[in-house]
mmCIF file with all atom_site columns, C-alpha atoms in Angstrom:
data_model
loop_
_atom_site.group_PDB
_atom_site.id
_atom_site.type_symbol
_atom_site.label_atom_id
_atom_site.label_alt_id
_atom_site.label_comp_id
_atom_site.label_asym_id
_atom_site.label_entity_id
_atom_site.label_seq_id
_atom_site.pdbx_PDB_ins_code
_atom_site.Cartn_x
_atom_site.Cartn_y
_atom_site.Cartn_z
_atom_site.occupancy
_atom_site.B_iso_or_equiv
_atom_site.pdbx_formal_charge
_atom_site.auth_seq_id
_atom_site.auth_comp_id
_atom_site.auth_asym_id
_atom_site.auth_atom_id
_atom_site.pdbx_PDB_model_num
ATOM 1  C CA . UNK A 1 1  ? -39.569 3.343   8.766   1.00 49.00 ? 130 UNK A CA 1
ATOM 2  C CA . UNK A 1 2  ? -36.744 5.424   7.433   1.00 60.00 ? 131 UNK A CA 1
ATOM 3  C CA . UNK A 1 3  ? -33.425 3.529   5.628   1.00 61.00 ? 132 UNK A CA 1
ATOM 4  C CA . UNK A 1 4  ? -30.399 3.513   7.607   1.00 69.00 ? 133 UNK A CA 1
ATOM 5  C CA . UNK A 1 5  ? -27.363 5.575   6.449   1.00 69.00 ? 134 UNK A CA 1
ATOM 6  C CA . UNK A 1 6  ? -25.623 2.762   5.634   1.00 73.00 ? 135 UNK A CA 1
ATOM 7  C CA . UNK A 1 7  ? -27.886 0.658   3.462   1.00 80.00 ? 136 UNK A CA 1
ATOM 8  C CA . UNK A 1 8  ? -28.373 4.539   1.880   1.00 84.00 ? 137 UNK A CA 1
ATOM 9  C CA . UNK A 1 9  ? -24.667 4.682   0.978   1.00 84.00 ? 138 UNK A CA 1
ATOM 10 C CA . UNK A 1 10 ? -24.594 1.535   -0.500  1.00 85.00 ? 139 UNK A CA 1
ATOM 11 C CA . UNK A 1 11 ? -27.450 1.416   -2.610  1.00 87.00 ? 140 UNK A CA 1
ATOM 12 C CA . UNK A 1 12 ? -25.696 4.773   -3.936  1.00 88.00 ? 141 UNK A CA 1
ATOM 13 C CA . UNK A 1 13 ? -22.188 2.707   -4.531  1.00 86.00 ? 142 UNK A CA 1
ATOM 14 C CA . UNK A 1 14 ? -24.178 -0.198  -6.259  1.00 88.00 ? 143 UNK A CA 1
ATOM 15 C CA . UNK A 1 15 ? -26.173 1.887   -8.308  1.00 90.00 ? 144 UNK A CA 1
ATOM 16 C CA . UNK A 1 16 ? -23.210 3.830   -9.212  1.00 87.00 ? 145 UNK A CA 1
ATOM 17 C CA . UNK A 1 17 ? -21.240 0.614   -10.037 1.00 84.00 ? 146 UNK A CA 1
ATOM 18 C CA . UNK A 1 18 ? -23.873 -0.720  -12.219 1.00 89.00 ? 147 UNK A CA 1
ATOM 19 C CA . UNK A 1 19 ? -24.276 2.911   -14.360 1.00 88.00 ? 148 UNK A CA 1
ATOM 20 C CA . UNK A 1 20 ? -20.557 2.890   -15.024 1.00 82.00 ? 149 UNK A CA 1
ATOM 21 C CA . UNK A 1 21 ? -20.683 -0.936  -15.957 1.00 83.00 ? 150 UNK A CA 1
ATOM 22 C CA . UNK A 1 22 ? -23.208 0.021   -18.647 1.00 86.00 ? 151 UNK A CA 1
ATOM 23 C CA . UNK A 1 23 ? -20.971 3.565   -19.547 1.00 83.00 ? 152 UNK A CA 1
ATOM 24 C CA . UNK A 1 24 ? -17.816 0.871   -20.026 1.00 78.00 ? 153 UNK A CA 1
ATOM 25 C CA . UNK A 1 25 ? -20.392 -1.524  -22.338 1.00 81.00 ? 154 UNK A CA 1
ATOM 26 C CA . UNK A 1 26 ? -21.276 1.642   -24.352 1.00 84.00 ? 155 UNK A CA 1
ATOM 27 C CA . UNK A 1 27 ? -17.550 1.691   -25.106 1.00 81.00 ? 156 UNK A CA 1
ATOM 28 C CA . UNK A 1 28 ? -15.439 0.265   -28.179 1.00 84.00 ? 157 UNK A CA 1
ATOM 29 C CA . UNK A 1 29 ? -14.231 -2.974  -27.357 1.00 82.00 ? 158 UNK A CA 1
ATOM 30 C CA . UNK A 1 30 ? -10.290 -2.596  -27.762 1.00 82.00 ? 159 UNK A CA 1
ATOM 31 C CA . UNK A 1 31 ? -10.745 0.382   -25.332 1.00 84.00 ? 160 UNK A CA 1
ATOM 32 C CA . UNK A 1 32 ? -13.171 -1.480  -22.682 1.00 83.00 ? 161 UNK A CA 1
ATOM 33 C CA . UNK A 1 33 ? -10.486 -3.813  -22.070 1.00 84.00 ? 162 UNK A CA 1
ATOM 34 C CA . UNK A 1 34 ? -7.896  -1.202  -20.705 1.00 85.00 ? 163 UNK A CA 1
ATOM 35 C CA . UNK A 1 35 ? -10.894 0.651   -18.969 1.00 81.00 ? 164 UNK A CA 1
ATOM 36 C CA . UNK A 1 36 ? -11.251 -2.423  -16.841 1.00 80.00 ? 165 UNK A CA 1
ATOM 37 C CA . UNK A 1 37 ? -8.059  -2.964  -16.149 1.00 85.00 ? 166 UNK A CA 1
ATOM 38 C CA . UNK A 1 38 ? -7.638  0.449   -14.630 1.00 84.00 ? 167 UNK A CA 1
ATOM 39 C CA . UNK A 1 39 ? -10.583 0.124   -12.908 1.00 79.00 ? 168 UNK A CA 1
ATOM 40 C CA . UNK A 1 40 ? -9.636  -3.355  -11.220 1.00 82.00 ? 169 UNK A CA 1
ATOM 41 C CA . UNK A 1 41 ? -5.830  -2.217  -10.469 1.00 82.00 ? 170 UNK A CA 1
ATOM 42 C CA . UNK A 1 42 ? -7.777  0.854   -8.914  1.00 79.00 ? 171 UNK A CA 1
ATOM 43 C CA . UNK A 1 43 ? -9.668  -1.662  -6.970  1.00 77.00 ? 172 UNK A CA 1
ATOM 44 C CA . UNK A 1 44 ? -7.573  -3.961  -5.819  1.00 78.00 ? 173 UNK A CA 1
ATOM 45 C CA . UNK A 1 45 ? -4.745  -1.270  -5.088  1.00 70.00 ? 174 UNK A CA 1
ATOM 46 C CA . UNK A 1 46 ? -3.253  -1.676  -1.024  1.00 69.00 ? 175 UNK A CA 1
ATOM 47 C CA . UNK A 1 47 ? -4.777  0.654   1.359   1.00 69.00 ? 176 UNK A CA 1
ATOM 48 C CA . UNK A 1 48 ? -1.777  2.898   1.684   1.00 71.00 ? 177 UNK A CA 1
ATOM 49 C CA . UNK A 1 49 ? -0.930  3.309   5.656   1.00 70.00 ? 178 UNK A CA 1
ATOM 50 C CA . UNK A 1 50 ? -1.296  7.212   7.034   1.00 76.00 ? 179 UNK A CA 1
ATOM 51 C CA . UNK A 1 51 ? 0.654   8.693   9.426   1.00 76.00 ? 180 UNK A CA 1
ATOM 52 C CA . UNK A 1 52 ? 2.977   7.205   11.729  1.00 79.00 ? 181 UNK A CA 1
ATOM 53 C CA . UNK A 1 53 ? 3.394   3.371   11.835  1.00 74.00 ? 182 UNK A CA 1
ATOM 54 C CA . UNK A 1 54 ? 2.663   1.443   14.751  1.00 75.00 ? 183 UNK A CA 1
ATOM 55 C CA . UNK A 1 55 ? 4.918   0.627   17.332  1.00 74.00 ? 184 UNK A CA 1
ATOM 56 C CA . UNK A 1 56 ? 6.504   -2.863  17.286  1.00 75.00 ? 185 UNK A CA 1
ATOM 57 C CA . UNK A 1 57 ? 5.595   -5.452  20.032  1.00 77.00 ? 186 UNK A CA 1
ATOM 58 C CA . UNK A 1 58 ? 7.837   -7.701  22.266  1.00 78.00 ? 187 UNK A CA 1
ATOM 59 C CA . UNK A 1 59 ? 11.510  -7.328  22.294  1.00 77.00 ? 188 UNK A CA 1
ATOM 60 C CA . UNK A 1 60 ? 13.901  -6.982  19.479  1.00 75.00 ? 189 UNK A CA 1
ATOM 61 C CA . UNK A 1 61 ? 14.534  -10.162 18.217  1.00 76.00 ? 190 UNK A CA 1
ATOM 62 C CA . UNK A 1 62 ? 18.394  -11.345 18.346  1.00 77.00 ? 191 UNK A CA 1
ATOM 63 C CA . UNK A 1 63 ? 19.968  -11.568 14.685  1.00 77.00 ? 192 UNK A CA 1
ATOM 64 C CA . UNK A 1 64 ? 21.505  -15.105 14.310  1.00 80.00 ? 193 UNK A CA 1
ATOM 65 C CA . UNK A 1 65 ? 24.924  -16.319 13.023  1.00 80.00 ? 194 UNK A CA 1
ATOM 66 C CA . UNK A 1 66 ? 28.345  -15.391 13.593  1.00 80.00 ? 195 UNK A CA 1
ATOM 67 C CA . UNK A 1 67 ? 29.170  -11.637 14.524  1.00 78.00 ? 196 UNK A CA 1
ATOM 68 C CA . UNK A 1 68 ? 30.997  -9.546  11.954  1.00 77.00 ? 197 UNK A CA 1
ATOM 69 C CA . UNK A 1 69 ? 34.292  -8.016  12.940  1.00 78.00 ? 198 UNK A CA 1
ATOM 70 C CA . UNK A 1 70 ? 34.151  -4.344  12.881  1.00 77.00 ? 199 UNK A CA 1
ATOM 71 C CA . UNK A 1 71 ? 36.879  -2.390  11.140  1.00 78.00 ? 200 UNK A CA 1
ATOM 72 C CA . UNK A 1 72 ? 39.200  -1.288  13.803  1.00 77.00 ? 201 UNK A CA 1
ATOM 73 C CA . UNK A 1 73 ? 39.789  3.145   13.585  1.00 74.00 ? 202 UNK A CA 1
ATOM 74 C CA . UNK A 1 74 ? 43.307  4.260   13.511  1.00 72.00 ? 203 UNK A CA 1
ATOM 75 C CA . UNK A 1 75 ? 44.581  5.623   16.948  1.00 71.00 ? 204 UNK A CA 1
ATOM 76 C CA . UNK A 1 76 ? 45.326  9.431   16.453  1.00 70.00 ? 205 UNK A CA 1
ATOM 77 C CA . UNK A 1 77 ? 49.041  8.776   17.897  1.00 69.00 ? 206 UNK A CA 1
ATOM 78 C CA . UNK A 1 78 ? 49.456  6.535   14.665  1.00 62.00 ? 207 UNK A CA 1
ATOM 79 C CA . UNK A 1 79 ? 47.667  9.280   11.888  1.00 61.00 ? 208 UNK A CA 1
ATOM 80 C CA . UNK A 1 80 ? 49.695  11.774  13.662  1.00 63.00 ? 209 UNK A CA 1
ATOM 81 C CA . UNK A 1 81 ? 53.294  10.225  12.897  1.00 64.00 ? 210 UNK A CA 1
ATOM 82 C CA . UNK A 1 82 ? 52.182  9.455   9.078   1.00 61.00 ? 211 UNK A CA 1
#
């Protein structure tokens, strides 16, 4: 019975993984310390969202506290007679 795609793809990653750990053993050691900490910050980096972002649900929420008074504009009769 054939291997599934999946377990195919993985054994690939691991296998890959473990060839690269033995690459960054191969290394000096004052260098295999900033390899791996490229490699985890690589890792561990946040999938970065594509595209447009997702529309909020439920209402706005209603912003709490005391309303700020808005600047009132000059009337044009007033900037007129300056």
């Amino acid at each position: 019975m054939p291997r599934r795609k999946t377990s195919n793809i993985i054994s690939d990653v691991m296998d890959s993984a473990e060839t690269l750990r033995k690459d960054i053993d191969a290394v000096p050691y004052e260098m295999r310390d900033k390899i791996r900490e490229i490699a985890v910050d690589m890792i561990s980096e946040p999938k970065k969202g594509r595209g447009r972002p997702r529309k909020k649900r439920g209402r706005p929420k209603k912003k709490r506290g005391k309303p700020r008074k808005r600047k009132k504009k000059p009337k044009a009769e007033t900037i007129a007679s300056l």
